[in-house]
Amino acid sequence: MAVLTRRADFLSANRGLRIARPGFVLLAHPNQGQGKRFGITVTKKIGNAVVRNRMKRRFRELLRDALPLEGLADHDHVLIGREGGIERDFGKMRQELARALAKANAGEGDPPRRHPGKRRRT
């Protein structure tokens, strides 16, 4: 499995399915036949470098375990870390990732986010 490194790949994944879980957000987007690829993003809001790297290691292990069997073929998979992700039980996160991948396989993403600062005109 290949790892996403280019910013453009992460931005294109943001246009795909979005499935939010308590510890992470999964993004899945077709990649025109480039195989199963994954990327991980953890922002500085989560914590210092030690915390972010620990979370990335946990995500990397989760993805390497789950994607070969449960991942979508020819899709980019991106995990975005959330606040409570570092304290969550690893087994529980594995189950949540399996459910998120099953939901993505069924084509069922979460509804689009509403930006709090932008108001819709009626």
PDB file of C-alpha atoms in Angstrom:
ATOM      1  CA  MET A   1       0.000   0.000   0.000  1.00  0.00           C
ATOM      2  CA  ALA A   2       1.215   3.431  -0.905  1.00  0.00           C
ATOM      3  CA  VAL A   3       1.316   6.420   1.426  1.00  0.00           C
ATOM      4  CA  LEU A   4      -0.083   9.808   0.436  1.00  0.00           C
ATOM      5  CA  THR A   5       2.557  12.506   0.588  1.00  0.00           C
ATOM      6  CA  ARG A   6       1.394  15.239  -1.793  1.00  0.00           C
ATOM      7  CA  ARG A   7      -0.892  17.989  -0.535  1.00  0.00           C
ATOM      8  CA  ALA A   8      -3.000  17.742  -3.698  1.00  0.00           C
ATOM      9  CA  ASP A   9      -3.873  14.130  -2.841  1.00  0.00           C
ATOM     10  CA  PHE A  10      -5.056  15.146   0.629  1.00  0.00           C
ATOM     11  CA  LEU A  11      -7.135  17.985  -0.831  1.00  0.00           C
ATOM     12  CA  SER A  12      -8.773  15.686  -3.372  1.00  0.00           C
ATOM     13  CA  ALA A  13      -9.567  13.162  -0.630  1.00  0.00           C
ATOM     14  CA  ASN A  14     -11.455  15.927   1.156  1.00  0.00           C
ATOM     15  CA  ARG A  15     -13.966  15.927  -1.723  1.00  0.00           C
ATOM     16  CA  GLY A  16     -14.860  12.258  -1.117  1.00  0.00           C
ATOM     17  CA  LEU A  17     -16.910  10.437   1.504  1.00  0.00           C
ATOM     18  CA  ARG A  18     -16.540  11.705   5.056  1.00  0.00           C
ATOM     19  CA  ILE A  19     -17.268   9.426   8.015  1.00  0.00           C
ATOM     20  CA  ALA A  20     -16.761  10.887  11.488  1.00  0.00           C
ATOM     21  CA  ARG A  21     -16.049   8.779  14.567  1.00  0.00           C
ATOM     22  CA  PRO A  22     -15.178   9.895  18.115  1.00  0.00           C
ATOM     23  CA  GLY A  23     -11.410   9.411  17.678  1.00  0.00           C
ATOM     24  CA  PHE A  24     -10.964  10.211  13.992  1.00  0.00           C
ATOM     25  CA  VAL A  25     -12.541  11.219  10.687  1.00  0.00           C
ATOM     26  CA  LEU A  26     -12.182   8.896   7.696  1.00  0.00           C
ATOM     27  CA  LEU A  27     -12.090  10.370   4.196  1.00  0.00           C
ATOM     28  CA  ALA A  28     -12.364   8.059   1.175  1.00  0.00           C
ATOM     29  CA  HIS A  29     -12.036   9.241  -2.427  1.00  0.00           C
ATOM     30  CA  PRO A  30     -11.505   7.346  -5.732  1.00  0.00           C
ATOM     31  CA  ASN A  31      -8.002   7.736  -7.162  1.00  0.00           C
ATOM     32  CA  GLN A  32      -8.315   6.597 -10.825  1.00  0.00           C
ATOM     33  CA  GLY A  33      -6.801   3.133 -10.472  1.00  0.00           C
ATOM     34  CA  GLN A  34      -3.757   3.890  -8.303  1.00  0.00           C
ATOM     35  CA  GLY A  35      -4.601   1.184  -5.753  1.00  0.00           C
ATOM     36  CA  LYS A  36      -5.312   1.489  -2.052  1.00  0.00           C
ATOM     37  CA  ARG A  37      -3.445   4.440  -0.600  1.00  0.00           C
ATOM     38  CA  PHE A  38      -3.592   6.021   2.831  1.00  0.00           C
ATOM     39  CA  GLY A  39      -2.674   9.242   4.544  1.00  0.00           C
ATOM     40  CA  ILE A  40      -2.745  10.520   8.121  1.00  0.00           C
ATOM     41  CA  THR A  41      -3.285  14.053   9.383  1.00  0.00           C
ATOM     42  CA  VAL A  42      -3.022  15.217  12.994  1.00  0.00           C
ATOM     43  CA  THR A  43      -3.108  18.967  13.626  1.00  0.00           C
ATOM     44  CA  LYS A  44      -1.318  20.935  16.323  1.00  0.00           C
ATOM     45  CA  LYS A  45      -4.662  21.473  18.092  1.00  0.00           C
ATOM     46  CA  ILE A  46      -4.417  17.834  19.242  1.00  0.00           C
ATOM     47  CA  GLY A  47      -1.226  18.331  21.241  1.00  0.00           C
ATOM     48  CA  ASN A  48       2.529  18.634  21.114  1.00  0.00           C
ATOM     49  CA  ALA A  49       4.787  16.656  18.757  1.00  0.00           C
ATOM     50  CA  VAL A  50       5.003  13.652  21.087  1.00  0.00           C
ATOM     51  CA  VAL A  51       1.220  13.318  21.248  1.00  0.00           C
ATOM     52  CA  ARG A  52       0.779  13.851  17.497  1.00  0.00           C
ATOM     53  CA  ASN A  53       3.443  11.286  16.600  1.00  0.00           C
ATOM     54  CA  ARG A  54       1.969   8.754  19.001  1.00  0.00           C
ATOM     55  CA  MET A  55      -1.451   9.220  17.418  1.00  0.00           C
ATOM     56  CA  LYS A  56       0.035   8.848  13.926  1.00  0.00           C
ATOM     57  CA  ARG A  57       1.744   5.594  14.936  1.00  0.00           C
ATOM     58  CA  ARG A  58      -1.572   4.240  16.236  1.00  0.00           C
ATOM     59  CA  PHE A  59      -3.385   5.271  13.039  1.00  0.00           C
ATOM     60  CA  ARG A  60      -0.659   3.770  10.849  1.00  0.00           C
ATOM     61  CA  GLU A  61      -1.002   0.428  12.621  1.00  0.00           C
ATOM     62  CA  LEU A  62      -4.807   0.533  12.364  1.00  0.00           C
ATOM     63  CA  LEU A  63      -4.691   1.256   8.641  1.00  0.00           C
ATOM     64  CA  ARG A  64      -2.039  -1.351   7.838  1.00  0.00           C
ATOM     65  CA  ASP A  65      -4.147  -3.933   9.627  1.00  0.00           C
ATOM     66  CA  ALA A  66      -7.578  -3.011   8.215  1.00  0.00           C
ATOM     67  CA  LEU A  67      -7.069  -1.630   4.695  1.00  0.00           C
ATOM     68  CA  PRO A  68      -5.856  -4.764   2.880  1.00  0.00           C
ATOM     69  CA  LEU A  69      -9.076  -6.608   3.744  1.00  0.00           C
ATOM     70  CA  GLU A  70     -11.697  -3.917   4.352  1.00  0.00           C
ATOM     71  CA  GLY A  71     -10.454  -0.900   2.374  1.00  0.00           C
ATOM     72  CA  LEU A  72     -12.020   0.314  -0.847  1.00  0.00           C
ATOM     73  CA  ALA A  73     -10.193  -0.725  -4.008  1.00  0.00           C
ATOM     74  CA  ASP A  74      -8.575   2.153  -5.932  1.00  0.00           C
ATOM     75  CA  HIS A  75      -9.387   4.717  -3.248  1.00  0.00           C
ATOM     76  CA  ASP A  76      -7.406   7.135  -1.112  1.00  0.00           C
ATOM     77  CA  HIS A  77      -8.105   6.716   2.611  1.00  0.00           C
ATOM     78  CA  VAL A  78      -7.222   9.598   4.941  1.00  0.00           C
ATOM     79  CA  LEU A  79      -7.529   9.510   8.723  1.00  0.00           C
ATOM     80  CA  ILE A  80      -7.767  12.859  10.491  1.00  0.00           C
ATOM     81  CA  GLY A  81      -7.077  12.781  14.228  1.00  0.00           C
ATOM     82  CA  ARG A  82      -9.603  14.213  16.665  1.00  0.00           C
ATOM     83  CA  GLU A  83      -9.242  15.433  20.257  1.00  0.00           C
ATOM     84  CA  GLY A  84     -10.137  12.212  22.083  1.00  0.00           C
ATOM     85  CA  GLY A  85      -8.253   9.886  19.748  1.00  0.00           C
ATOM     86  CA  ILE A  86      -5.119   9.519  21.839  1.00  0.00           C
ATOM     87  CA  GLU A  87      -6.944   8.336  24.974  1.00  0.00           C
ATOM     88  CA  ARG A  88      -9.302   5.918  23.176  1.00  0.00           C
ATOM     89  CA  ASP A  89      -8.863   2.191  23.582  1.00  0.00           C
ATOM     90  CA  PHE A  90      -7.001   0.691  20.608  1.00  0.00           C
ATOM     91  CA  GLY A  91      -9.479  -2.192  20.258  1.00  0.00           C
ATOM     92  CA  LYS A  92     -12.397   0.219  20.229  1.00  0.00           C
ATOM     93  CA  MET A  93     -10.703   2.340  17.564  1.00  0.00           C
ATOM     94  CA  ARG A  94     -10.165  -0.791  15.467  1.00  0.00           C
ATOM     95  CA  GLN A  95     -13.894  -1.564  15.662  1.00  0.00           C
ATOM     96  CA  GLU A  96     -14.786   2.028  14.786  1.00  0.00           C
ATOM     97  CA  LEU A  97     -12.466   1.937  11.764  1.00  0.00           C
ATOM     98  CA  ALA A  98     -14.011  -1.351  10.609  1.00  0.00           C
ATOM     99  CA  ARG A  99     -17.509   0.167  10.868  1.00  0.00           C
ATOM    100  CA  ALA A 100     -16.381   3.345   9.095  1.00  0.00           C
ATOM    101  CA  LEU A 101     -14.835   1.323   6.236  1.00  0.00           C
ATOM    102  CA  ALA A 102     -17.999  -0.784   5.960  1.00  0.00           C
ATOM    103  CA  LYS A 103     -20.042   2.407   5.758  1.00  0.00           C
ATOM    104  CA  ALA A 104     -17.697   3.763   3.077  1.00  0.00           C
ATOM    105  CA  ASN A 105     -17.982   0.494   1.107  1.00  0.00           C
ATOM    106  CA  ALA A 106     -21.762   0.940   1.167  1.00  0.00           C
ATOM    107  CA  GLY A 107     -21.337   4.521  -0.091  1.00  0.00           C
ATOM    108  CA  GLU A 108     -22.908   6.022   3.025  1.00  0.00           C
ATOM    109  CA  GLY A 109     -21.040   9.107   4.149  1.00  0.00           C
ATOM    110  CA  ASP A 110     -22.012  11.547   6.859  1.00  0.00           C
ATOM    111  CA  PRO A 111     -24.049  14.584   5.798  1.00  0.00           C
ATOM    112  CA  PRO A 112     -22.017  17.631   4.724  1.00  0.00           C
ATOM    113  CA  ARG A 113     -20.704  19.866   7.473  1.00  0.00           C
ATOM    114  CA  ARG A 114     -22.251  23.246   8.117  1.00  0.00           C
ATOM    115  CA  HIS A 115     -19.680  25.920   8.687  1.00  0.00           C
ATOM    116  CA  PRO A 116     -20.565  27.839  11.859  1.00  0.00           C
ATOM    117  CA  GLY A 117     -19.476  31.235  10.517  1.00  0.00           C
ATOM    118  CA  LYS A 118     -21.353  31.028   7.236  1.00  0.00           C
ATOM    119  CA  ARG A 119     -25.073  31.576   7.135  1.00  0.00           C
ATOM    120  CA  ARG A 120     -27.329  30.211   4.467  1.00  0.00           C
ATOM    121  CA  ARG A 121     -29.620  32.626   2.720  1.00  0.00           C
ATOM    122  CA  THR A 122     -33.271  31.692   2.815  1.00  0.00           C
TER     123      THR A 122
END
